PDB file of C-alpha atoms in Angstrom:
ATOM      1  CA  UNK A1158      68.978  77.800 130.392  1.00 44.00           C
ATOM      2  CA  UNK A1159      67.148  81.019 129.548  1.00 46.00           C
ATOM      3  CA  UNK A1160      67.742  84.238 131.452  1.00 50.00           C
ATOM      4  CA  UNK A1161      64.937  86.087 133.132  1.00 58.00           C
ATOM      5  CA  UNK A1162      63.531  89.039 131.272  1.00 68.00           C
ATOM      6  CA  UNK A1163      60.676  91.487 131.558  1.00 76.00           C
ATOM      7  CA  UNK A1164      57.878  90.539 129.177  1.00 79.00           C
ATOM      8  CA  UNK A1165      57.336  93.438 126.749  1.00 79.00           C
ATOM      9  CA  UNK A1166      53.918  95.076 126.835  1.00 79.00           C
ATOM     10  CA  UNK A1167      51.752  95.240 123.736  1.00 72.00           C
ATOM     11  CA  UNK A1168      52.625  98.940 123.576  1.00 73.00           C
ATOM     12  CA  UNK A1169      56.332  98.052 123.433  1.00 80.00           C
ATOM     13  CA  UNK A1170      55.737  95.385 120.796  1.00 80.00           C
ATOM     14  CA  UNK A1171      53.658  97.663 118.578  1.00 77.00           C
ATOM     15  CA  UNK A1172      56.259 100.418 118.953  1.00 80.00           C
ATOM     16  CA  UNK A1173      58.821  97.837 117.808  1.00 83.00           C
ATOM     17  CA  UNK A1174      56.613  96.936 114.817  1.00 81.00           C
ATOM     18  CA  UNK A1175      56.198 100.627 113.936  1.00 76.00           C
ATOM     19  CA  UNK A1176      59.958 101.282 114.181  1.00 80.00           C
ATOM     20  CA  UNK A1177      59.532 103.733 117.046  1.00 80.00           C
ATOM     21  CA  UNK A1178      62.097 102.261 119.485  1.00 83.00           C
ATOM     22  CA  UNK A1179      65.706 103.261 119.959  1.00 87.00           C
ATOM     23  CA  UNK A1180      68.329 100.858 118.650  1.00 84.00           C
ATOM     24  CA  UNK A1181      68.988  99.640 122.187  1.00 85.00           C
ATOM     25  CA  UNK A1182      65.292  99.038 122.930  1.00 86.00           C
ATOM     26  CA  UNK A1183      64.769  97.293 119.584  1.00 84.00           C
ATOM     27  CA  UNK A1184      67.744  95.013 120.242  1.00 85.00           C
ATOM     28  CA  UNK A1185      66.299  94.087 123.640  1.00 88.00           C
ATOM     29  CA  UNK A1186      62.938  93.182 122.076  1.00 85.00           C
ATOM     30  CA  UNK A1187      64.661  91.150 119.356  1.00 85.00           C
ATOM     31  CA  UNK A1188      66.594  89.185 121.973  1.00 87.00           C
ATOM     32  CA  UNK A1189      63.442  88.419 123.941  1.00 89.00           C
ATOM     33  CA  UNK A1190      61.589  87.359 120.791  1.00 85.00           C
ATOM     34  CA  UNK A1191      64.392  84.929 119.947  1.00 85.00           C
ATOM     35  CA  UNK A1192      64.280  83.454 123.442  1.00 85.00           C
ATOM     36  CA  UNK A1193      60.561  83.434 124.283  1.00 84.00           C
ATOM     37  CA  UNK A1194      58.154  81.713 121.869  1.00 81.00           C
ATOM     38  CA  UNK A1195      55.100  83.285 123.494  1.00 79.00           C
ATOM     39  CA  UNK A1196      56.472  86.793 122.925  1.00 81.00           C
ATOM     40  CA  UNK A1197      57.377  85.878 119.338  1.00 81.00           C
ATOM     41  CA  UNK A1198      53.833  84.644 118.721  1.00 76.00           C
ATOM     42  CA  UNK A1199      52.393  87.790 120.275  1.00 76.00           C
ATOM     43  CA  UNK A1200      54.590  89.987 118.109  1.00 77.00           C
ATOM     44  CA  UNK A1201      53.529  88.133 114.973  1.00 74.00           C
ATOM     45  CA  UNK A1202      49.854  88.406 115.910  1.00 69.00           C
ATOM     46  CA  UNK A1203      50.037  92.162 116.559  1.00 69.00           C
ATOM     47  CA  UNK A1204      51.906  92.649 113.298  1.00 70.00           C
ATOM     48  CA  UNK A1205      49.146  90.812 111.402  1.00 61.00           C
ATOM     49  CA  UNK A1206      46.250  92.809 112.825  1.00 56.00           C
ATOM     50  CA  UNK A1207      45.820  95.839 110.557  1.00 51.00           C
ATOM     51  CA  UNK A1208      42.513  97.649 110.977  1.00 53.00           C
ATOM     52  CA  UNK A1209      42.078 101.379 110.302  1.00 52.00           C
ATOM     53  CA  UNK A1210      40.909 102.642 113.684  1.00 51.00           C
ATOM     54  CA  UNK A1211      41.219 106.277 112.608  1.00 52.00           C
ATOM     55  CA  UNK A1212      38.641 105.731 109.859  1.00 53.00           C
ATOM     56  CA  UNK A1213      36.223 104.132 112.273  1.00 52.00           C
ATOM     57  CA  UNK A1214      36.391 107.075 114.664  1.00 53.00           C
ATOM     58  CA  UNK A1215      36.520 109.846 112.054  1.00 56.00           C
ATOM     59  CA  UNK A1216      33.129 111.298 113.108  1.00 52.00           C
ATOM     60  CA  UNK A1217      34.394 111.643 116.685  1.00 51.00           C
ATOM     61  CA  UNK A1218      37.746 113.078 115.691  1.00 54.00           C
ATOM     62  CA  UNK A1219      36.060 115.924 113.824  1.00 53.00           C
ATOM     63  CA  UNK A1220      34.650 117.093 117.167  1.00 50.00           C
ATOM     64  CA  UNK A1221      37.713 116.372 119.307  1.00 52.00           C
ATOM     65  CA  UNK A1222      39.279 119.118 121.482  1.00 55.00           C
ATOM     66  CA  UNK A1223      42.558 119.190 119.520  1.00 56.00           C
ATOM     67  CA  UNK A1224      44.015 122.308 121.195  1.00 61.00           C
ATOM     68  CA  UNK A1225      43.597 120.680 124.586  1.00 57.00           C
ATOM     69  CA  UNK A1226      45.189 117.474 123.330  1.00 58.00           C
ATOM     70  CA  UNK A1227      48.141 119.326 121.844  1.00 61.00           C
ATOM     71  CA  UNK A1228      48.685 120.992 125.220  1.00 63.00           C
ATOM     72  CA  UNK A1229      48.553 117.577 126.921  1.00 60.00           C
ATOM     73  CA  UNK A1230      51.167 116.227 124.531  1.00 59.00           C
ATOM     74  CA  UNK A1231      53.402 119.231 125.105  1.00 63.00           C
ATOM     75  CA  UNK A1232      53.186 118.633 128.863  1.00 62.00           C
ATOM     76  CA  UNK A1233      54.567 115.085 128.626  1.00 57.00           C
ATOM     77  CA  UNK A1234      57.991 114.987 130.359  1.00 57.00           C
ATOM     78  CA  UNK A1235      60.954 114.781 128.010  1.00 52.00           C
ATOM     79  CA  UNK A1236      61.942 111.229 128.991  1.00 49.00           C
ATOM     80  CA  UNK A1237      58.378 110.010 128.433  1.00 47.00           C
ATOM     81  CA  UNK A1238      57.899 111.952 125.214  1.00 48.00           C
ATOM     82  CA  UNK A1239      61.151 110.907 123.553  1.00 48.00           C
ATOM     83  CA  UNK A1240      59.422 108.213 121.561  1.00 47.00           C
ATOM     84  CA  UNK A1241      56.958 110.706 120.115  1.00 43.00           C
ATOM     85  CA  UNK A1242      59.685 113.236 119.368  1.00 44.00           C
ATOM     86  CA  UNK A1243      61.633 110.685 117.329  1.00 44.00           C
ATOM     87  CA  UNK A1244      58.637 109.043 115.680  1.00 46.00           C
ATOM     88  CA  UNK A1245      57.451 109.976 112.196  1.00 47.00           C
ATOM     89  CA  UNK A1246      54.851 112.738 111.976  1.00 44.00           C
ATOM     90  CA  UNK A1247      52.205 110.274 110.798  1.00 44.00           C
ATOM     91  CA  UNK A1248      52.717 108.208 113.966  1.00 49.00           C
ATOM     92  CA  UNK A1249      52.222 111.240 116.166  1.00 43.00           C
ATOM     93  CA  UNK A1250      49.064 112.073 114.257  1.00 41.00           C
ATOM     94  CA  UNK A1251      47.767 108.530 114.832  1.00 46.00           C
ATOM     95  CA  UNK A1252      48.425 108.915 118.557  1.00 48.00           C
ATOM     96  CA  UNK A1253      46.624 112.240 118.642  1.00 44.00           C
ATOM     97  CA  UNK A1254      43.673 110.789 116.769  1.00 47.00           C
ATOM     98  CA  UNK A1255      43.406 107.830 119.129  1.00 48.00           C
ATOM     99  CA  UNK A1256      43.644 110.052 122.185  1.00 46.00           C
ATOM    100  CA  UNK A1257      41.005 112.420 120.802  1.00 45.00           C
ATOM    101  CA  UNK A1258      38.648 109.544 120.166  1.00 46.00           C
ATOM    102  CA  UNK A1259      39.212 108.203 123.666  1.00 46.00           C
ATOM    103  CA  UNK A1260      38.282 111.537 125.250  1.00 44.00           C
ATOM    104  CA  UNK A1261      35.197 112.087 123.106  1.00 44.00           C
ATOM    105  CA  UNK A1262      33.916 108.525 123.360  1.00 44.00           C
ATOM    106  CA  UNK A1263      34.868 108.186 127.029  1.00 44.00           C
ATOM    107  CA  UNK A1264      37.005 105.079 126.439  1.00 36.00           C
ATOM    108  CA  UNK A1265      40.716 104.320 126.675  1.00 34.00           C
ATOM    109  CA  UNK A1266      41.992 103.647 123.168  1.00 34.00           C
ATOM    110  CA  UNK A1267      45.619 102.604 122.920  1.00 34.00           C
ATOM    111  CA  UNK A1268      47.487  99.764 121.327  1.00 33.00           C
ATOM    112  CA  UNK A1269      47.600  97.868 124.634  1.00 31.00           C
ATOM    113  CA  UNK A1270      43.799  97.846 124.714  1.00 34.00           C
ATOM    114  CA  UNK A1271      43.807  96.527 121.159  1.00 35.00           C
ATOM    115  CA  UNK A1272      45.941  93.553 122.243  1.00 36.00           C
ATOM    116  CA  UNK A1273      43.870  90.438 121.580  1.00 33.00           C
ATOM    117  CA  UNK A1274      43.583  86.695 121.394  1.00 35.00           C
ATOM    118  CA  UNK A1275      45.711  85.640 124.372  1.00 35.00           C
ATOM    119  CA  UNK A1276      43.901  82.321 124.764  1.00 35.00           C
ATOM    120  CA  UNK A1277      43.604  81.476 121.099  1.00 33.00           C
ATOM    121  CA  UNK A1278      45.323  78.709 119.217  1.00 36.00           C
ATOM    122  CA  UNK A1279      47.763  80.290 116.729  1.00 38.00           C
ATOM    123  CA  UNK A1280      46.480  77.920 114.057  1.00 38.00           C
ATOM    124  CA  UNK A1281      42.836  78.925 114.440  1.00 48.00           C
ATOM    125  CA  UNK A1282      42.767  81.649 111.791  1.00 52.00           C
ATOM    126  CA  UNK A1283      38.997  82.022 111.799  1.00 65.00           C
ATOM    127  CA  UNK A1284      39.000  82.508 115.554  1.00 80.00           C
ATOM    128  CA  UNK A1285      41.734  85.124 115.247  1.00 86.00           C
ATOM    129  CA  UNK A1286      39.878  87.363 112.818  1.00 90.00           C
ATOM    130  CA  UNK A1287      36.774  87.225 114.990  1.00 92.00           C
ATOM    131  CA  UNK A1288      38.885  88.255 117.972  1.00 91.00           C
ATOM    132  CA  UNK A1289      40.293  91.214 116.042  1.00 90.00           C
ATOM    133  CA  UNK A1290      36.820  92.344 115.003  1.00 92.00           C
ATOM    134  CA  UNK A1291      35.437  91.926 118.534  1.00 92.00           C
ATOM    135  CA  UNK A1292      38.146  94.179 119.968  1.00 91.00           C
ATOM    136  CA  UNK A1293      37.496  96.694 117.218  1.00 87.00           C
ATOM    137  CA  UNK A1294      33.718  96.751 117.669  1.00 92.00           C
ATOM    138  CA  UNK A1295      34.067  96.922 121.456  1.00 92.00           C
ATOM    139  CA  UNK A1296      35.476 100.438 120.951  1.00 91.00           C
ATOM    140  CA  UNK A1297      32.244 101.593 119.332  1.00 91.00           C
ATOM    141  CA  UNK A1298      29.620 103.495 121.293  1.00 92.00           C
ATOM    142  CA  UNK A1299      26.230 104.771 120.213  1.00 92.00           C
ATOM    143  CA  UNK A1300      27.913 108.150 119.672  1.00 91.00           C
ATOM    144  CA  UNK A1301      30.393 106.557 117.269  1.00 90.00           C
ATOM    145  CA  UNK A1302      27.483 105.632 115.009  1.00 93.00           C
ATOM    146  CA  UNK A1303      25.352 108.710 115.611  1.00 90.00           C
ATOM    147  CA  UNK A1304      23.862 110.626 112.719  1.00 90.00           C
ATOM    148  CA  UNK A1305      21.226 110.085 110.049  1.00 93.00           C
ATOM    149  CA  UNK A1306      20.696 106.774 108.296  1.00 95.00           C
ATOM    150  CA  UNK A1307      22.142 106.932 104.748  1.00 95.00           C
ATOM    151  CA  UNK A1308      19.616 106.779 101.909  1.00 96.00           C
ATOM    152  CA  UNK A1309      19.324 103.662  99.815  1.00 96.00           C
ATOM    153  CA  UNK A1310      21.496 105.111  97.041  1.00 96.00           C
ATOM    154  CA  UNK A1311      24.299 105.935  99.469  1.00 95.00           C
ATOM    155  CA  UNK A1312      24.032 102.498 101.064  1.00 96.00           C
ATOM    156  CA  UNK A1313      24.257 100.824  97.657  1.00 96.00           C
ATOM    157  CA  UNK A1314      27.332 102.898  96.750  1.00 95.00           C
ATOM    158  CA  UNK A1315      29.100 101.919  99.983  1.00 94.00           C
ATOM    159  CA  UNK A1316      28.232  98.249  99.521  1.00 94.00           C
ATOM    160  CA  UNK A1317      29.500  98.303  95.930  1.00 93.00           C
ATOM    161  CA  UNK A1318      33.019  98.941  97.247  1.00 90.00           C
ATOM    162  CA  UNK A1319      32.787  95.801  99.353  1.00 90.00           C
ATOM    163  CA  UNK A1320      31.447  93.817  96.404  1.00 90.00           C
ATOM    164  CA  UNK A1321      34.420  94.770  94.250  1.00 87.00           C
ATOM    165  CA  UNK A1322      37.078  93.775  96.776  1.00 90.00           C
ATOM    166  CA  UNK A1323      35.482  90.626  98.201  1.00 91.00           C
ATOM    167  CA  UNK A1324      33.544  89.241  95.254  1.00 89.00           C
ATOM    168  CA  UNK A1325      30.231  89.829  96.978  1.00 87.00           C
ATOM    169  CA  UNK A1326      26.782  90.793  95.757  1.00 88.00           C
ATOM    170  CA  UNK A1327      25.287  92.873  98.538  1.00 93.00           C
ATOM    171  CA  UNK A1328      22.208  95.060  98.285  1.00 94.00           C
ATOM    172  CA  UNK A1329      20.769  97.344 100.974  1.00 96.00           C
ATOM    173  CA  UNK A1330      17.819  94.943 101.236  1.00 96.00           C
ATOM    174  CA  UNK A1331      20.080  91.911 101.692  1.00 95.00           C
ATOM    175  CA  UNK A1332      21.979  93.431 104.629  1.00 96.00           C
ATOM    176  CA  UNK A1333      19.007  95.210 106.218  1.00 96.00           C
ATOM    177  CA  UNK A1334      18.353  94.128 109.815  1.00 96.00           C
ATOM    178  CA  UNK A1335      14.815  94.342 111.237  1.00 94.00           C
ATOM    179  CA  UNK A1336      14.370  97.349 113.524  1.00 95.00           C
ATOM    180  CA  UNK A1337      18.093  98.199 113.349  1.00 97.00           C
ATOM    181  CA  UNK A1338      19.575 101.200 111.530  1.00 97.00           C
ATOM    182  CA  UNK A1339      22.182 100.775 108.799  1.00 97.00           C
ATOM    183  CA  UNK A1340      24.956 103.293 109.512  1.00 96.00           C
ATOM    184  CA  UNK A1341      27.864 102.645 107.181  1.00 95.00           C
ATOM    185  CA  UNK A1342      29.753 100.025 105.176  1.00 95.00           C
ATOM    186  CA  UNK A1343      33.536  99.996 105.524  1.00 92.00           C
ATOM    187  CA  UNK A1344      36.306  98.180 103.707  1.00 91.00           C
ATOM    188  CA  UNK A1345      38.903  97.182 106.314  1.00 91.00           C
ATOM    189  CA  UNK A1346      41.878  94.827 106.229  1.00 87.00           C
ATOM    190  CA  UNK A1347      43.023  91.880 108.312  1.00 85.00           C
ATOM    191  CA  UNK A1348      46.208  89.892 107.721  1.00 83.00           C
ATOM    192  CA  UNK A1349      46.556  91.368 104.248  1.00 85.00           C
ATOM    193  CA  UNK A1350      43.015  90.408 103.248  1.00 87.00           C
ATOM    194  CA  UNK A1351      40.011  92.637 102.628  1.00 91.00           C
ATOM    195  CA  UNK A1352      37.437  92.634 105.429  1.00 93.00           C
ATOM    196  CA  UNK A1353      33.927  93.987 104.869  1.00 95.00           C
ATOM    197  CA  UNK A1354      32.134  95.588 107.786  1.00 95.00           C
ATOM    198  CA  UNK A1355      28.539  96.801 107.756  1.00 97.00           C
ATOM    199  CA  UNK A1356      27.929  98.799 110.931  1.00 97.00           C
ATOM    200  CA  UNK A1357      24.486  99.237 112.493  1.00 97.00           C
ATOM    201  CA  UNK A1358      22.966 100.928 115.510  1.00 97.00           C
ATOM    202  CA  UNK A1359      20.330  98.978 117.402  1.00 97.00           C
ATOM    203  CA  UNK A1360      18.147 101.430 119.362  1.00 95.00           C
ATOM    204  CA  UNK A1361      17.783  98.839 122.117  1.00 95.00           C
ATOM    205  CA  UNK A1362      21.317  97.486 122.588  1.00 96.00           C
ATOM    206  CA  UNK A1363      23.748  99.728 120.696  1.00 96.00           C
ATOM    207  CA  UNK A1364      26.382  98.972 118.042  1.00 97.00           C
ATOM    208  CA  UNK A1365      26.110  95.872 115.864  1.00 97.00           C
ATOM    209  CA  UNK A1366      28.118  94.761 112.835  1.00 97.00           C
ATOM    210  CA  UNK A1367      28.097  92.224 110.029  1.00 97.00           C
ATOM    211  CA  UNK A1368      31.642  91.353 108.955  1.00 96.00           C
ATOM    212  CA  UNK A1369      32.831  89.223 106.035  1.00 95.00           C
ATOM    213  CA  UNK A1370      36.208  87.935 104.814  1.00 93.00           C
ATOM    214  CA  UNK A1371      37.178  85.589 102.027  1.00 91.00           C
ATOM    215  CA  UNK A1372      37.778  82.055 103.290  1.00 89.00           C
ATOM    216  CA  UNK A1373      38.651  78.702 101.775  1.00 86.00           C
ATOM    217  CA  UNK A1374      38.031  76.807 105.007  1.00 84.00           C
ATOM    218  CA  UNK A1375      34.800  75.376 103.627  1.00 87.00           C
ATOM    219  CA  UNK A1376      31.158  75.606 104.736  1.00 90.00           C
ATOM    220  CA  UNK A1377      30.371  75.785 108.446  1.00 92.00           C
ATOM    221  CA  UNK A1378      26.969  75.867 110.080  1.00 93.00           C
ATOM    222  CA  UNK A1379      26.193  78.860 112.323  1.00 94.00           C
ATOM    223  CA  UNK A1380      27.685  78.793 115.794  1.00 94.00           C
ATOM    224  CA  UNK A1381      27.549  81.167 118.751  1.00 95.00           C
ATOM    225  CA  UNK A1382      30.243  82.572 121.014  1.00 95.00           C
ATOM    226  CA  UNK A1383      30.730  85.516 123.340  1.00 94.00           C
ATOM    227  CA  UNK A1384      33.557  88.015 122.955  1.00 94.00           C
ATOM    228  CA  UNK A1385      34.155  91.273 124.839  1.00 92.00           C
ATOM    229  CA  UNK A1386      30.673  91.054 126.332  1.00 94.00           C
ATOM    230  CA  UNK A1387      29.057  90.728 122.893  1.00 96.00           C
ATOM    231  CA  UNK A1388      27.320  87.784 121.238  1.00 97.00           C
ATOM    232  CA  UNK A1389      28.846  86.572 117.983  1.00 97.00           C
ATOM    233  CA  UNK A1390      27.075  84.368 115.455  1.00 96.00           C
ATOM    234  CA  UNK A1391      29.530  83.073 112.859  1.00 96.00           C
ATOM    235  CA  UNK A1392      29.303  80.807 109.819  1.00 94.00           C
ATOM    236  CA  UNK A1393      30.923  80.258 106.437  1.00 92.00           C
ATOM    237  CA  UNK A1394      30.197  78.988 102.952  1.00 90.00           C
ATOM    238  CA  UNK A1395      32.608  77.805 100.278  1.00 87.00           C
ATOM    239  CA  UNK A1396      34.093  81.258  99.643  1.00 91.00           C
ATOM    240  CA  UNK A1397      33.513  83.559 102.615  1.00 93.00           C
ATOM    241  CA  UNK A1398      33.371  83.603 106.419  1.00 94.00           C
ATOM    242  CA  UNK A1399      30.743  85.733 108.171  1.00 95.00           C
ATOM    243  CA  UNK A1400      30.132  87.039 111.658  1.00 96.00           C
ATOM    244  CA  UNK A1401      27.323  89.078 113.181  1.00 98.00           C
ATOM    245  CA  UNK A1402      28.359  90.726 116.430  1.00 98.00           C
ATOM    246  CA  UNK A1403      26.408  92.846 118.890  1.00 97.00           C
ATOM    247  CA  UNK A1404      25.102  93.292 122.421  1.00 97.00           C
ATOM    248  CA  UNK A1405      21.653  91.866 121.746  1.00 96.00           C
ATOM    249  CA  UNK A1406      20.601  88.630 123.457  1.00 96.00           C
ATOM    250  CA  UNK A1407      21.893  85.404 121.954  1.00 96.00           C
ATOM    251  CA  UNK A1408      18.515  84.214 120.673  1.00 96.00           C
ATOM    252  CA  UNK A1409      17.851  87.555 118.982  1.00 97.00           C
ATOM    253  CA  UNK A1410      21.317  87.603 117.409  1.00 97.00           C
ATOM    254  CA  UNK A1411      20.779  84.076 116.116  1.00 97.00           C
ATOM    255  CA  UNK A1412      17.432  84.989 114.589  1.00 96.00           C
ATOM    256  CA  UNK A1413      18.904  88.085 112.914  1.00 97.00           C
ATOM    257  CA  UNK A1414      21.840  86.056 111.564  1.00 96.00           C
ATOM    258  CA  UNK A1415      19.455  83.458 110.122  1.00 95.00           C
ATOM    259  CA  UNK A1416      17.724  86.220 108.175  1.00 95.00           C
ATOM    260  CA  UNK A1417      21.036  87.561 106.845  1.00 94.00           C
ATOM    261  CA  UNK A1418      22.169  84.083 105.772  1.00 92.00           C
ATOM    262  CA  UNK A1419      18.969  83.621 103.792  1.00 91.00           C
ATOM    263  CA  UNK A1420      19.375  86.942 101.950  1.00 91.00           C
ATOM    264  CA  UNK A1421      23.089  87.407 101.336  1.00 86.00           C
ATOM    265  CA  UNK A1422      24.234  85.937  98.026  1.00 59.00           C
ATOM    266  CA  UNK A1423      27.921  85.578  97.141  1.00 56.00           C
TER     267      UNK A1423
END
C-alpha cells in the first residue's frame, strides 16, 4: 500500500533535473518517482524537452530592465531564495532571462508554464513534439518577432544551417508564406534531435511557425488539431515530420500548409 505524498510541481521536477535541490529535497522527489508512475512519466517528459527559450527571446532580453530585475531578486526572502543562492551562476542567469522576457512580453514565463502534454499517450512521440512546440510558440507575441524582414541572402544563410543538421533543402522561396513575413530560422532541439523552426509574423493574426524534425514514422497525410488556442496542420513524409502552427483560421492554415507541402523538397 502506497503512502500519501504531495505531487511535486513541474518547478520542483525541473529543479530536480537541473540539480538545484538540496539532498533532502532530491531524496524526497526520488522516493515519489519510485512510487508514482505518473510522476515518473512527468519527470521523464520534462527531462526530454530541451528547447532554447533564451535564444527565442533574445530580442526582448536586450531591452529588459535588468537593474530592476536584479533588485527584485535581491528582495526575495532568504528561505525562498536559497535555491538560487546555491544554484550555478548559469542557472541564475537563465532565471533572470526568463523573468526579463516575461516582464517585457507581458507573459508569465517559468518552467511550470512550460509543463506540457498531460493528456498525451507516452508512446505518441509525434504528438509529444507538437505539444512541446505549441507551448514554445504560445510564448511568442508580435513584439517577440518585431523588426525588419531579413533580406533574401540572410534568409538563405539561416536556412542553410537547418539544411545541414536535418538533411533538408530549403530556399527562401520554398518556405515563403503568402502575405506573411519571414522573421527568422532557428535550429532548436527536442529529445536529442535537431528541430528546425521558421518563425513568421502574420499581420492579421500574429506569430506563426513552420517546424520540422527527422522522423522514420512513415508518410502521413495532413491533419489538423488545436493546441494552446492555435491551429496546427501536421504531416510527414518518409524522412521528416512537419507542422505549421499559428492563430489563423483552420481553413487558412490548411491552405497555407498545402502550399508549403508542394514547395518544400527534402
